[in-house]
Amino acid sequence: MEKKSIAGLCFLFLVLFVAQEVVVQSEAKTCENLADTYRGPCFTTGSCDDHCKNKEHLLSGRCRDDVRCRCTRNC
């Protein structure tokens, strides 16, 4: 009976440790820079996002107030 309790306790600590690691990774710092290869004014965030993800292999992209495409990456 005591071995089952210890095994259960170890499993619980393992689950809590893994859950904490997932939270830490999701809070990674991100930086936003002008897209290197996006040409022309940026009017639709969808096209900027697609460009940043597929052409520059970054996390995401969005049009800003200055009508320029800015890509988001991990710092």
Coordinates of C-alpha atoms in Angstrom, one line a residue:
M1 CA 0.0 0.0 0.0
E2 CA 2.8 2.4 0.9
K3 CA 4.6 1.8 -2.5
K4 CA 1.4 2.8 -4.4
S5 CA 1.2 6.1 -2.3
I6 CA 4.9 6.9 -3.1
A7 CA 4.4 6.1 -6.8
G8 CA 1.3 8.3 -6.9
L9 CA 3.0 11.1 -5.2
C10 CA 6.0 10.9 -7.6
F11 CA 3.6 10.9 -10.6
L12 CA 1.8 14.0 -9.2
F13 CA 5.1 15.9 -8.8
L14 CA 6.1 14.9 -12.4
V15 CA 2.8 16.2 -13.8
L16 CA 3.2 19.5 -11.9
F17 CA 6.8 19.9 -13.1
V18 CA 5.8 19.3 -16.7
A19 CA 2.9 21.7 -16.4
Q20 CA 5.2 24.4 -15.0
E21 CA 7.6 24.0 -17.9
V22 CA 4.8 24.5 -20.4
V23 CA 3.8 27.7 -18.7
V24 CA 7.4 29.0 -18.7
Q25 CA 7.9 28.3 -22.4
S26 CA 4.6 30.0 -23.4
E27 CA 5.8 33.2 -21.7
A28 CA 8.8 33.5 -23.9
K29 CA 9.8 37.0 -24.8
T30 CA 9.0 38.2 -28.3
C31 CA 10.3 41.0 -30.4
E32 CA 8.7 42.8 -33.3
N33 CA 10.8 44.1 -36.2
L34 CA 10.1 45.4 -39.7
A35 CA 9.7 42.6 -42.2
D36 CA 12.9 42.3 -44.3
T37 CA 11.3 41.3 -47.6
Y38 CA 7.7 42.6 -47.5
R39 CA 7.2 45.0 -50.3
G40 CA 4.6 47.8 -50.5
P41 CA 2.2 49.3 -48.0
C42 CA 0.6 46.9 -45.4
F43 CA -3.1 47.2 -45.4
T44 CA -4.2 43.6 -44.4
T45 CA -2.7 41.9 -41.4
G46 CA -3.5 38.5 -43.0
S47 CA -1.1 39.1 -45.9
C48 CA 1.6 40.4 -43.5
D49 CA 1.1 37.4 -41.1
D50 CA 1.3 35.0 -44.0
H51 CA 4.5 36.6 -45.3
C52 CA 6.2 36.6 -41.9
K53 CA 5.3 32.9 -41.3
N54 CA 6.0 31.5 -44.7
K55 CA 8.7 33.7 -46.3
E56 CA 10.7 34.8 -43.2
H57 CA 9.9 31.8 -41.0
L58 CA 8.9 33.8 -38.0
L59 CA 6.1 33.5 -35.5
S60 CA 3.6 36.0 -36.9
G61 CA 3.1 39.4 -38.5
R62 CA 0.7 42.4 -38.4
C63 CA 0.2 45.7 -40.1
R64 CA 1.0 48.6 -37.8
D65 CA -0.3 52.2 -37.8
D66 CA 2.5 53.3 -40.1
V67 CA 1.3 51.0 -42.8
R68 CA 4.3 48.7 -42.5
C69 CA 4.5 45.0 -42.0
R70 CA 6.1 44.0 -38.7
C71 CA 7.1 40.4 -37.9
T72 CA 7.1 38.9 -34.4
R73 CA 10.0 36.5 -33.4
N74 CA 11.4 35.0 -30.2
C75 CA 14.0 37.3 -28.7

